[in-house]
PDB file of C-alpha atoms in Angstrom:
ATOM      1  CA  MET A   1    -197.209 -60.686  18.456  1.00 37.00           C
ATOM      2  CA  ALA A   2    -200.218 -61.559  16.346  1.00 38.00           C
ATOM      3  CA  LEU A   3    -201.071 -58.930  13.798  1.00 39.00           C
ATOM      4  CA  ARG A   4    -204.254 -58.149  11.974  1.00 40.00           C
ATOM      5  CA  TRP A   5    -203.518 -58.803   8.310  1.00 40.00           C
ATOM      6  CA  HIS A   6    -205.463 -57.355   5.450  1.00 43.00           C
ATOM      7  CA  ARG A   7    -204.799 -56.188   1.916  1.00 45.00           C
ATOM      8  CA  ARG A   8    -203.806 -52.648   2.919  1.00 47.00           C
ATOM      9  CA  CYS A   9    -200.988 -53.523   5.285  1.00 49.00           C
ATOM     10  CA  ALA A  10    -199.568 -56.798   3.949  1.00 51.00           C
ATOM     11  CA  ALA A  11    -196.336 -54.914   3.176  1.00 54.00           C
ATOM     12  CA  VAL A  12    -195.744 -54.443   6.904  1.00 56.00           C
ATOM     13  CA  ALA A  13    -194.488 -58.040   6.977  1.00 58.00           C
ATOM     14  CA  SER A  14    -191.045 -56.763   5.946  1.00 82.00           C
ATOM     15  CA  LEU A  15    -190.742 -54.524   9.017  1.00 88.00           C
ATOM     16  CA  ARG A  16    -187.771 -55.720  11.081  1.00 91.00           C
ATOM     17  CA  ASP A  17    -188.605 -57.298  14.442  1.00 93.00           C
ATOM     18  CA  ALA A  18    -186.479 -54.698  16.253  1.00 94.00           C
ATOM     19  CA  ASP A  19    -188.392 -51.859  14.551  1.00 94.00           C
ATOM     20  CA  ARG A  20    -191.734 -53.514  15.384  1.00 94.00           C
ATOM     21  CA  ARG A  21    -190.753 -53.832  19.058  1.00 93.00           C
ATOM     22  CA  LEU A  22    -189.762 -50.148  19.168  1.00 93.00           C
ATOM     23  CA  LEU A  23    -192.985 -49.079  17.484  1.00 93.00           C
ATOM     24  CA  TRP A  24    -195.281 -51.017  19.814  1.00 94.00           C
ATOM     25  CA  GLY A  25    -193.148 -50.552  22.926  1.00 92.00           C
ATOM     26  CA  ARG A  26    -193.007 -46.770  22.581  1.00 91.00           C
ATOM     27  CA  SER A  27    -196.647 -46.354  21.578  1.00 91.00           C
ATOM     28  CA  GLY A  28    -197.953 -46.100  25.128  1.00 91.00           C
ATOM     29  CA  ASN A  29    -200.741 -48.405  23.866  1.00 93.00           C
ATOM     30  CA  GLU A  30    -202.435 -45.393  22.256  1.00 92.00           C
ATOM     31  CA  CYS A  31    -203.373 -44.447  18.715  1.00 93.00           C
ATOM     32  CA  ALA A  32    -200.909 -41.811  17.490  1.00 91.00           C
ATOM     33  CA  PHE A  33    -203.583 -39.745  15.742  1.00 90.00           C
ATOM     34  CA  ARG A  34    -203.876 -36.373  17.447  1.00 86.00           C
ATOM     35  CA  ASP A  35    -206.228 -36.384  20.426  1.00 86.00           C
ATOM     36  CA  CYS A  36    -207.399 -39.975  19.826  1.00 89.00           C
ATOM     37  CA  GLY A  37    -205.646 -42.114  22.417  1.00 87.00           C
ATOM     38  CA  ALA A  38    -207.665 -45.268  21.592  1.00 95.00           C
ATOM     39  CA  ALA A  39    -206.108 -48.433  23.002  1.00 95.00           C
ATOM     40  CA  LEU A  40    -204.058 -50.477  20.528  1.00 95.00           C
ATOM     41  CA  ILE A  41    -204.233 -53.678  22.570  1.00 94.00           C
ATOM     42  CA  GLU A  42    -207.546 -54.695  24.103  1.00 93.00           C
ATOM     43  CA  ALA A  43    -208.269 -57.297  26.759  1.00 90.00           C
ATOM     44  CA  VAL A  44    -210.963 -59.775  25.840  1.00 90.00           C
ATOM     45  CA  VAL A  45    -213.433 -59.398  28.713  1.00 87.00           C
ATOM     46  CA  GLY A  46    -214.277 -62.633  30.496  1.00 88.00           C
ATOM     47  CA  LYS A  47    -211.716 -64.713  28.597  1.00 88.00           C
ATOM     48  CA  SER A  48    -208.444 -66.192  29.775  1.00 87.00           C
ATOM     49  CA  ASP A  49    -205.909 -68.703  28.544  1.00 89.00           C
ATOM     50  CA  SER A  50    -205.318 -72.156  30.041  1.00 91.00           C
ATOM     51  CA  LYS A  51    -203.109 -70.632  32.774  1.00 93.00           C
ATOM     52  CA  GLY A  52    -205.739 -68.060  33.762  1.00 89.00           C
ATOM     53  CA  HIS A  53    -204.003 -65.089  32.152  1.00 90.00           C
ATOM     54  CA  PRO A  54    -206.275 -62.560  30.445  1.00 89.00           C
ATOM     55  CA  ILE A  55    -206.346 -62.736  26.666  1.00 91.00           C
ATOM     56  CA  ALA A  56    -205.263 -59.586  24.851  1.00 91.00           C
ATOM     57  CA  VAL A  57    -205.753 -58.794  21.177  1.00 92.00           C
ATOM     58  CA  ALA A  58    -203.769 -56.283  19.115  1.00 93.00           C
ATOM     59  CA  VAL A  59    -206.360 -54.049  17.430  1.00 94.00           C
ATOM     60  CA  GLY A  60    -203.933 -51.290  16.462  1.00 95.00           C
ATOM     61  CA  GLU A  61    -202.557 -51.141  12.949  1.00 95.00           C
ATOM     62  CA  GLU A  62    -199.020 -50.500  11.804  1.00 95.00           C
ATOM     63  CA  ALA A  63    -199.190 -47.793   9.146  1.00 94.00           C
ATOM     64  CA  HIS A  64    -196.542 -46.412   6.832  1.00 95.00           C
ATOM     65  CA  ILE A  65    -196.165 -42.649   6.821  1.00 95.00           C
ATOM     66  CA  VAL A  66    -194.664 -42.831   3.323  1.00 95.00           C
ATOM     67  CA  ALA A  67    -196.276 -45.759   1.506  1.00 95.00           C
ATOM     68  CA  VAL A  68    -194.313 -48.854   0.577  1.00 92.00           C
ATOM     69  CA  ARG A  69    -195.676 -48.597  -2.956  1.00 93.00           C
ATOM     70  CA  ASP A  70    -194.676 -45.604  -5.065  1.00 93.00           C
ATOM     71  CA  ASP A  71    -198.345 -44.997  -5.923  1.00 93.00           C
ATOM     72  CA  GLY A  72    -199.614 -45.528  -2.360  1.00 93.00           C
ATOM     73  CA  PRO A  73    -200.649 -42.886   0.195  1.00 94.00           C
ATOM     74  CA  ARG A  74    -197.911 -40.247   0.371  1.00 94.00           C
ATOM     75  CA  GLY A  75    -195.746 -42.442  -1.900  1.00 94.00           C
ATOM     76  CA  ASP A  76    -192.224 -41.213  -2.612  1.00 94.00           C
ATOM     77  CA  PRO A  77    -190.280 -43.119  -5.277  1.00 95.00           C
ATOM     78  CA  SER A  78    -187.048 -41.420  -4.153  1.00 95.00           C
ATOM     79  CA  MET A  79    -187.248 -43.037  -0.693  1.00 94.00           C
ATOM     80  CA  PRO A  80    -185.414 -46.382  -0.599  1.00 93.00           C
ATOM     81  CA  LEU A  81    -187.572 -49.379   0.299  1.00 91.00           C
ATOM     82  CA  SER A  82    -185.377 -50.080   3.339  1.00 90.00           C
ATOM     83  CA  GLU A  83    -186.325 -46.654   4.742  1.00 93.00           C
ATOM     84  CA  ARG A  84    -190.010 -47.112   3.936  1.00 93.00           C
ATOM     85  CA  ASN A  85    -190.027 -50.272   6.056  1.00 93.00           C
ATOM     86  CA  SER A  86    -188.216 -48.739   9.019  1.00 93.00           C
ATOM     87  CA  TYR A  87    -189.289 -47.591  12.466  1.00 93.00           C
ATOM     88  CA  HIS A  88    -188.913 -43.920  11.528  1.00 92.00           C
ATOM     89  CA  ASN A  89    -191.515 -44.265   8.761  1.00 95.00           C
ATOM     90  CA  MET A  90    -194.126 -46.095  10.816  1.00 94.00           C
ATOM     91  CA  ILE A  91    -196.994 -44.951  12.988  1.00 94.00           C
ATOM     92  CA  LEU A  92    -199.465 -46.979  15.082  1.00 94.00           C
ATOM     93  CA  LEU A  93    -203.097 -46.098  14.578  1.00 94.00           C
ATOM     94  CA  CYS A  94    -206.491 -47.401  15.611  1.00 95.00           C
ATOM     95  CA  PRO A  95    -208.316 -49.023  12.656  1.00 96.00           C
ATOM     96  CA  ALA A  96    -210.579 -45.983  12.121  1.00 95.00           C
ATOM     97  CA  HIS A  97    -207.720 -43.495  11.928  1.00 94.00           C
ATOM     98  CA  HIS A  98    -205.696 -45.760   9.651  1.00 95.00           C
ATOM     99  CA  VAL A  99    -208.561 -45.575   7.141  1.00 94.00           C
ATOM    100  CA  ILE A 100    -208.937 -41.804   7.589  1.00 94.00           C
ATOM    101  CA  VAL A 101    -205.210 -41.098   7.164  1.00 93.00           C
ATOM    102  CA  ASP A 102    -204.964 -43.176   3.974  1.00 94.00           C
ATOM    103  CA  ARG A 103    -208.327 -42.072   2.492  1.00 92.00           C
ATOM    104  CA  GLU A 104    -208.126 -40.896  -1.121  1.00 89.00           C
ATOM    105  CA  ASN A 105    -204.508 -42.004  -1.395  1.00 88.00           C
ATOM    106  CA  GLY A 106    -203.453 -39.958   1.647  1.00 89.00           C
ATOM    107  CA  ARG A 107    -204.268 -36.567   0.172  1.00 90.00           C
ATOM    108  CA  TYR A 108    -205.599 -35.113   3.449  1.00 90.00           C
ATOM    109  CA  PHE A 109    -202.526 -35.832   5.619  1.00 91.00           C
ATOM    110  CA  THR A 110    -198.959 -34.935   4.720  1.00 91.00           C
ATOM    111  CA  VAL A 111    -195.816 -36.770   5.740  1.00 92.00           C
ATOM    112  CA  GLN A 112    -194.935 -33.812   7.994  1.00 90.00           C
ATOM    113  CA  GLU A 113    -198.320 -33.890   9.753  1.00 88.00           C
ATOM    114  CA  LEU A 114    -198.024 -37.599  10.460  1.00 89.00           C
ATOM    115  CA  HIS A 115    -194.507 -37.236  11.830  1.00 85.00           C
ATOM    116  CA  VAL A 116    -195.886 -34.598  14.237  1.00 80.00           C
ATOM    117  CA  ASP A 117    -198.691 -36.982  15.281  1.00 67.00           C
ATOM    118  CA  ALA A 118    -196.285 -39.868  15.842  1.00 69.00           C
ATOM    119  CA  PRO A 119    -195.418 -40.245  19.515  1.00 58.00           C
ATOM    120  CA  ALA A 120    -192.093 -38.838  20.662  1.00 51.00           C
ATOM    121  CA  LYS A 121    -189.500 -41.316  19.490  1.00 43.00           C
ATOM    122  CA  LEU A 122    -185.995 -41.689  20.739  1.00 32.00           C
ATOM    123  CA  THR A 123    -183.331 -42.476  18.173  1.00 32.00           C
ATOM    124  CA  PRO A 124    -182.609 -46.209  18.471  1.00 31.00           C
TER     125      PRO A 124
END
């Protein structure tokens, strides 16, 4: 799956493939921010590939609930890096809500609030 890469989420590269599949597969193709529901994968209208299949683009962003960096949004130096880059610490958001959630180093949204917003997840 092609991902949108930028400075903020380059650390997502270390997310295991199995965790990434769970995250996207269980998202319902909706932003996890409360009452948003924006699509995370959009069809490109009027475009298709060489076989005639519609082209889809992932516009959703994989966001850490607890930041990878100790000084990042909701950073927690006591959390092992392996847990920070796991399915249970990730949330899928539309680009606008990713910015809002991480604004001012995440001071407006707690770890607990984001876990509530995350879609119901089954234990893998």
